[in-house]
Coordinates of C-alpha atoms (C1' of nucleotides) in Angstrom, one line a residue:
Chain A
X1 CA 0.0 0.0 0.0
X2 CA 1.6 2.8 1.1
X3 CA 0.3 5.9 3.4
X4 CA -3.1 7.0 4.0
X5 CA -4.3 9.6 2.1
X6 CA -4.3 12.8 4.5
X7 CA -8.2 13.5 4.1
X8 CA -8.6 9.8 5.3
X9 CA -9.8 10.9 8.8
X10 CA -9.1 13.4 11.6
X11 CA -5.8 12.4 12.6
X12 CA -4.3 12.2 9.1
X13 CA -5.3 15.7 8.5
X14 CA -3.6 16.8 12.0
X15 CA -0.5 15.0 11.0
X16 CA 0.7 18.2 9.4
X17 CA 1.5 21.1 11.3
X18 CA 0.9 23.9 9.1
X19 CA -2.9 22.5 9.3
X20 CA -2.6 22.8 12.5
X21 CA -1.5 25.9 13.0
X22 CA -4.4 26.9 10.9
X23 CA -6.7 25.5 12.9
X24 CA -5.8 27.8 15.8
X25 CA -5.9 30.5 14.1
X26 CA -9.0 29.9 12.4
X27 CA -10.8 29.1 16.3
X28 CA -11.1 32.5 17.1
X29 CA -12.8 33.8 14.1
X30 CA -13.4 33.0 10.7
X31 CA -10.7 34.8 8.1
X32 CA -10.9 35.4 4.9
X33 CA -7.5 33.3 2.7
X34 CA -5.7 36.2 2.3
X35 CA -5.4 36.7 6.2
X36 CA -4.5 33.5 6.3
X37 CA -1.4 33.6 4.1
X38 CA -0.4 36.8 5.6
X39 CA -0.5 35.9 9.3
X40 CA 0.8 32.6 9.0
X41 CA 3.2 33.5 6.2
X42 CA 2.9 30.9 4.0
X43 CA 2.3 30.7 0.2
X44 CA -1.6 31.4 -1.3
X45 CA -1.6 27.7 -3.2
X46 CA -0.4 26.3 -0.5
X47 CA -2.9 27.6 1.9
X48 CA -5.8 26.8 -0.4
X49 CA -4.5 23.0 -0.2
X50 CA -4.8 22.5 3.4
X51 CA -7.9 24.3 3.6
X52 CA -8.9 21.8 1.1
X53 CA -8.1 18.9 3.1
X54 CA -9.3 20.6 6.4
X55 CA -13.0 21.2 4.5
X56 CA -12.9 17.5 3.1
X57 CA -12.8 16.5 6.9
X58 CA -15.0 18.5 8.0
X59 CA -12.2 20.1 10.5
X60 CA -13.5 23.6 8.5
X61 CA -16.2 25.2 7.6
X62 CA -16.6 27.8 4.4
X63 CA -18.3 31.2 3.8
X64 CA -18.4 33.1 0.5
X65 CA -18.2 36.9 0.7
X66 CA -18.2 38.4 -2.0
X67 CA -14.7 37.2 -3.7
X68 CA -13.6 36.7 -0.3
X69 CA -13.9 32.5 1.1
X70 CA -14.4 32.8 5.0
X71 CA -13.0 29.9 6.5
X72 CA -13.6 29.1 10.3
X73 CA -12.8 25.8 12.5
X74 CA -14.9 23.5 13.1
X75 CA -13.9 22.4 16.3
X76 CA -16.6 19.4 16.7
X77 CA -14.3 17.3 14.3
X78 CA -11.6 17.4 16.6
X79 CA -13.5 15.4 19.7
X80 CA -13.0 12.5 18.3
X81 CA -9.1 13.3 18.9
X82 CA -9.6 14.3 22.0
X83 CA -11.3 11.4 22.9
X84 CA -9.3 9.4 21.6
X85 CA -6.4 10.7 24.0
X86 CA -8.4 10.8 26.6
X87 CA -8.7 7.3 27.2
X88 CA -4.8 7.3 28.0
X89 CA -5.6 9.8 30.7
X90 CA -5.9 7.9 33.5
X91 CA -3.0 5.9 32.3
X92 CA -0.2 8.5 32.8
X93 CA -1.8 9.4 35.9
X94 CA -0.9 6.1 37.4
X95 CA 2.2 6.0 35.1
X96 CA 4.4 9.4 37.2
X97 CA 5.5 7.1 39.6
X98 CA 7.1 4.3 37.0
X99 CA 8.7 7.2 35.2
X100 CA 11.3 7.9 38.6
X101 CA 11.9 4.2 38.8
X102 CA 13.4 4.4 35.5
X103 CA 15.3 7.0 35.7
X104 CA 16.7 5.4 39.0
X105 CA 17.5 2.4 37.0
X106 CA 19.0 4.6 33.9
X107 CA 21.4 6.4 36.8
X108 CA 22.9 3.5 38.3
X109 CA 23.4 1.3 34.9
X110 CA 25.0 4.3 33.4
X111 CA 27.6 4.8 36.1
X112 CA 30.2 2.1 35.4
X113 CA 28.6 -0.9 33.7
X114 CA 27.3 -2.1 30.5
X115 CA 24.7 0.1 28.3
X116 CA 21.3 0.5 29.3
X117 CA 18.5 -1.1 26.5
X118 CA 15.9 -1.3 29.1
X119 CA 12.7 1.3 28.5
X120 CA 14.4 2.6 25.6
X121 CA 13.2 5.8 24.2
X122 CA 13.7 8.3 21.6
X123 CA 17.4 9.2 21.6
X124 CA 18.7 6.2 22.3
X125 CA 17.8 5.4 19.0
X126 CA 18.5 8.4 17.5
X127 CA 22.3 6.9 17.0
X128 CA 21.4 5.2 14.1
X129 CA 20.4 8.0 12.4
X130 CA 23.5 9.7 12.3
Chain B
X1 CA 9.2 18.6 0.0
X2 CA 6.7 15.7 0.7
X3 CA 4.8 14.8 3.9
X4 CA 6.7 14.4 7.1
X5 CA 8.1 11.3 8.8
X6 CA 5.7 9.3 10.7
X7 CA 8.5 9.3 13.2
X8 CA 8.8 13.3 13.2
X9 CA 6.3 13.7 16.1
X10 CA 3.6 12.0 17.5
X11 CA 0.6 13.8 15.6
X12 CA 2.8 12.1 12.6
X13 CA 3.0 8.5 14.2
X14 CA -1.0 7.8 15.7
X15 CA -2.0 9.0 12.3
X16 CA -1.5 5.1 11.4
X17 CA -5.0 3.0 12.9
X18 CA -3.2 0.3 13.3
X19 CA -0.6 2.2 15.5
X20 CA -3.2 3.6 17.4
X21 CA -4.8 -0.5 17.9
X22 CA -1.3 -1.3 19.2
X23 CA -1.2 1.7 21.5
X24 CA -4.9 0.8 22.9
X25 CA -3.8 -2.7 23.2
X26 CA -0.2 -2.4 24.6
X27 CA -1.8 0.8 27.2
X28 CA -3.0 -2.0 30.0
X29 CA -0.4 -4.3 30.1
X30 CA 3.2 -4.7 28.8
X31 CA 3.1 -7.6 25.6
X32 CA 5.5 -9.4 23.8
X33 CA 5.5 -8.9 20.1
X34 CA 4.1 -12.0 19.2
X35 CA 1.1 -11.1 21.2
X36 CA 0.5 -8.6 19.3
X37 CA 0.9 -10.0 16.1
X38 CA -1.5 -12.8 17.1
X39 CA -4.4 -10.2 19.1
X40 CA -4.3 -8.1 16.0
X41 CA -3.9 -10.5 13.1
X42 CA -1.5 -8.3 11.6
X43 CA 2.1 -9.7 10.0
X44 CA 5.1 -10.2 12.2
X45 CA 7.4 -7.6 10.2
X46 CA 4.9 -4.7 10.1
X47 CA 4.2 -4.8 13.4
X48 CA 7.7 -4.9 14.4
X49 CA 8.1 -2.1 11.9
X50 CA 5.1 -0.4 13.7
X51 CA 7.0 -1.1 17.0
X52 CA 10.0 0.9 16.0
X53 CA 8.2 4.2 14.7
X54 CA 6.4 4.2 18.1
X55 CA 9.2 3.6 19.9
X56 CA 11.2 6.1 18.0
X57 CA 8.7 9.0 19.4
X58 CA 8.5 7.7 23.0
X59 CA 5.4 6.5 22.4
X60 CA 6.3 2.7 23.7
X61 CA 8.9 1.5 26.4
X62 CA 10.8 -1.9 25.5
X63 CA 11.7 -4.7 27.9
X64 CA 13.6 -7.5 27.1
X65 CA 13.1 -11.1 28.7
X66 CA 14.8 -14.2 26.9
X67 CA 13.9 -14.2 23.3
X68 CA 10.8 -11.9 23.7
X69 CA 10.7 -8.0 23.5
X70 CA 8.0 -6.5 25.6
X71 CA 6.4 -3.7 24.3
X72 CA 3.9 -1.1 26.6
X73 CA 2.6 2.0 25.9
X74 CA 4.2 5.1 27.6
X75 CA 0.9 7.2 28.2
X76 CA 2.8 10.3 29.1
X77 CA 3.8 10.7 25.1
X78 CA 0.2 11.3 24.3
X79 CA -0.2 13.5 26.5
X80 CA 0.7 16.5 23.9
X81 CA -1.7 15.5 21.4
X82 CA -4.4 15.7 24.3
X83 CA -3.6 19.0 25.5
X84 CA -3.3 20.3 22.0
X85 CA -7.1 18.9 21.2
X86 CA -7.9 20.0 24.6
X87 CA -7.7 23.8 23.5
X88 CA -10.2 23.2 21.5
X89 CA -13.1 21.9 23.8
X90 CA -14.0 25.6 24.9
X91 CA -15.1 26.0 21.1
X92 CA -16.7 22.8 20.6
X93 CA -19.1 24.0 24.0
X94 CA -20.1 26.9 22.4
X95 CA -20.6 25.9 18.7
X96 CA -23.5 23.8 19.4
X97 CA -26.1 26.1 18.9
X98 CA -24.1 27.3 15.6
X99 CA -24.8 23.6 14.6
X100 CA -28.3 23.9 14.1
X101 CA -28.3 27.3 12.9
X102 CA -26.9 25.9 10.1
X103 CA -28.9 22.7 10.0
X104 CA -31.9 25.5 9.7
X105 CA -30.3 27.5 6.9
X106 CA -29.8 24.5 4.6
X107 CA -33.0 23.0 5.0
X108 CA -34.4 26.7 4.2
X109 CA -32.2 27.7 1.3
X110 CA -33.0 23.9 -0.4
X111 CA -36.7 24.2 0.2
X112 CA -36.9 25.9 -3.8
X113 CA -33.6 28.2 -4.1
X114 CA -30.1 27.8 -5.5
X115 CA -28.1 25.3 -3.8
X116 CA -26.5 26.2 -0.6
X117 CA -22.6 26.2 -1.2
X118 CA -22.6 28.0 2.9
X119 CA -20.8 25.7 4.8
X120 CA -19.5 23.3 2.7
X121 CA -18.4 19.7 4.2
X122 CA -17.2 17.0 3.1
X123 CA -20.4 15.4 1.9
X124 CA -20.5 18.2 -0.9
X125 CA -17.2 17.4 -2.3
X126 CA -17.5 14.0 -2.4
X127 CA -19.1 14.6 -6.2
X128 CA -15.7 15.6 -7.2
X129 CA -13.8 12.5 -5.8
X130 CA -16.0 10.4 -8.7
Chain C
dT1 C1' 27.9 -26.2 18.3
dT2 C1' 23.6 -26.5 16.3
dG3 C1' 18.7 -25.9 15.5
dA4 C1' 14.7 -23.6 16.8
dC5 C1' 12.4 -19.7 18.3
dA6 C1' 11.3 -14.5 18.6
dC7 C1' 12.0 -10.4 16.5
dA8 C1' 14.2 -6.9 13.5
dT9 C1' 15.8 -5.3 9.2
dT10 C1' 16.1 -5.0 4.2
dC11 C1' 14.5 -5.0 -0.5
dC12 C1' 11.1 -3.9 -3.8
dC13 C1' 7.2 -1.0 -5.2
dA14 C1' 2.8 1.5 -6.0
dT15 C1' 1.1 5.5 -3.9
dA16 C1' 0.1 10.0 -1.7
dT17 C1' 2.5 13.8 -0.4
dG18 C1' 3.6 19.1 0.0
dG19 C1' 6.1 22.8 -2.1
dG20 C1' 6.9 25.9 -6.2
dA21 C1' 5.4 27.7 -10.4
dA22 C1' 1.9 28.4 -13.6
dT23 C1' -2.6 28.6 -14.8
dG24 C1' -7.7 28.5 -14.2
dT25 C1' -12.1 30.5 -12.3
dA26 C1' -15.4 33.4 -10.0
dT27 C1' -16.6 38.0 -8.5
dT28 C1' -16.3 43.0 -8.4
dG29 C1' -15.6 47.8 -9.9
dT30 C1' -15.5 50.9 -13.8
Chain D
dA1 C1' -16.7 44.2 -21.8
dC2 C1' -12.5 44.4 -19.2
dA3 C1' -8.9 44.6 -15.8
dA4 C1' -8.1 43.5 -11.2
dT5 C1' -8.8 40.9 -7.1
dA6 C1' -9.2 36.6 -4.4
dC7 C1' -8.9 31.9 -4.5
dA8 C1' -8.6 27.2 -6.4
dT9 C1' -6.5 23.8 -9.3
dT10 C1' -3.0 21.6 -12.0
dC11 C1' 1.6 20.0 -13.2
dC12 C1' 6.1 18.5 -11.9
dC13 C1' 8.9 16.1 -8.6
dA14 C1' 11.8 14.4 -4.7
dT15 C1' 10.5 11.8 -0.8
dA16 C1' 8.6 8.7 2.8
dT17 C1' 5.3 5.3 3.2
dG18 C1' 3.4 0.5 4.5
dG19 C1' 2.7 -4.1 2.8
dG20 C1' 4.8 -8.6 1.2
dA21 C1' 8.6 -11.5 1.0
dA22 C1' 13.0 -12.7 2.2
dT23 C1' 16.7 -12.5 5.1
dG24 C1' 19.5 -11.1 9.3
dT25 C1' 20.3 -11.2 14.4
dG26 C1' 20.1 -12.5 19.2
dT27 C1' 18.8 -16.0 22.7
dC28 C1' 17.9 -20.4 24.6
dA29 C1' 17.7 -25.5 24.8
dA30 C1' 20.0 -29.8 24.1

DNA sequence: TTGACACATTCCCATATGGGAATGTATTGT
DNA sequence: ACAATACATTCCCATATGGGAATGTGTCAA
């Protein structure tokens, strides 16, 4: 296959952050493009795209004035992110305590012995980028 | 340019469903890989594949016991992607009665007028996907 | 040491992407 | 009717993707 398209759902949409971006501003008020590309500072086309895939998701409604589209957040769309997270809540809640263990553990392996490769995270892997 | 990495943030890596099933299933309890492959019927490579992105963004902690790799879900990481959707749920309050303003509009404006192009959603530009 | 088991990585590939540049389209003012 | 304005769409392209298949790697048991 290959990836999802990006107007697949909600959280393909928010994958990228200029959409995102847009989204905030656009929760305020509704703006016209031309605001858009001016506040955020990015190119017209570009612009139009992502409202494109923001409006194919619903994630944005559209106005016509005049010449002018009005473009404004739909912030509905987004509970089903929200909700989404939310059910990991209550996991980091009870997870704060585990997260001091291992950096106990990390501490004391690092001081003298072999490598650490238990819990690894991020940078540990970020060696084999490079 | 082209889209981002999945493994660039963590909007970028749950934008995957079957990411987000491991993540849901890996969020109670710690589980080897095969566990997973079996619980999710999905191939032994691509989940292992799936494994690393997550793990690349801190989204899952590794363990190693014998042979097996055990995989659980670091809640903390989605904790960003909550927050951000969080700022949002002030809006989603108070667009509710927008909703059905809207609702009334349509059904008004399709009664015996031009077609309503306020508010577009996705539903109107499915015609132009076929 | 060897074979089996549990995973990880690599290779191949069709596909969707986002940016830049160019062009198309709808609406307004004169 | 025509130029200007405000957006939308299209074309081109380098790039990352996820799946399937094959292969590599680390660990244990005998």
């Amino acid at each position: 296959m290959a990836r999802a398209t990006t107007t697949s759902d909600v959280f393909n949409a928010v994958a990228e952050p200029r959409r995102r971006e847009i989204l905030n501003y656009l929760a305020l008020q509704e703006r016209p493009v031309g605001e858009i590309v001016d506040s955020l500072g990015l190119a017209q086309p570009s612009v139009s795209k992502h409202l494109r895939v923001l409006l194919e998701v619903g994630l944005v409604d559209v106005r016509r004035d005049g010449r002018r589209m009005f473009y404004r957040t739909n912030a509905e769309a987004i509970r089903p992110l929200h909700e989404w997270t939310e059910t990991f809540e209550r996991f980091w809640r009870h997870q704060l305590s585990r997260v001091k263990e291992r950096a106990e553990r990390k501490s004391n392996a690092s001081k003298e012995g072999e490598p650490d490769f238990s819990s690894r995270r991020k940078h540990d892997l970020d060696s084999s980028k490079n």
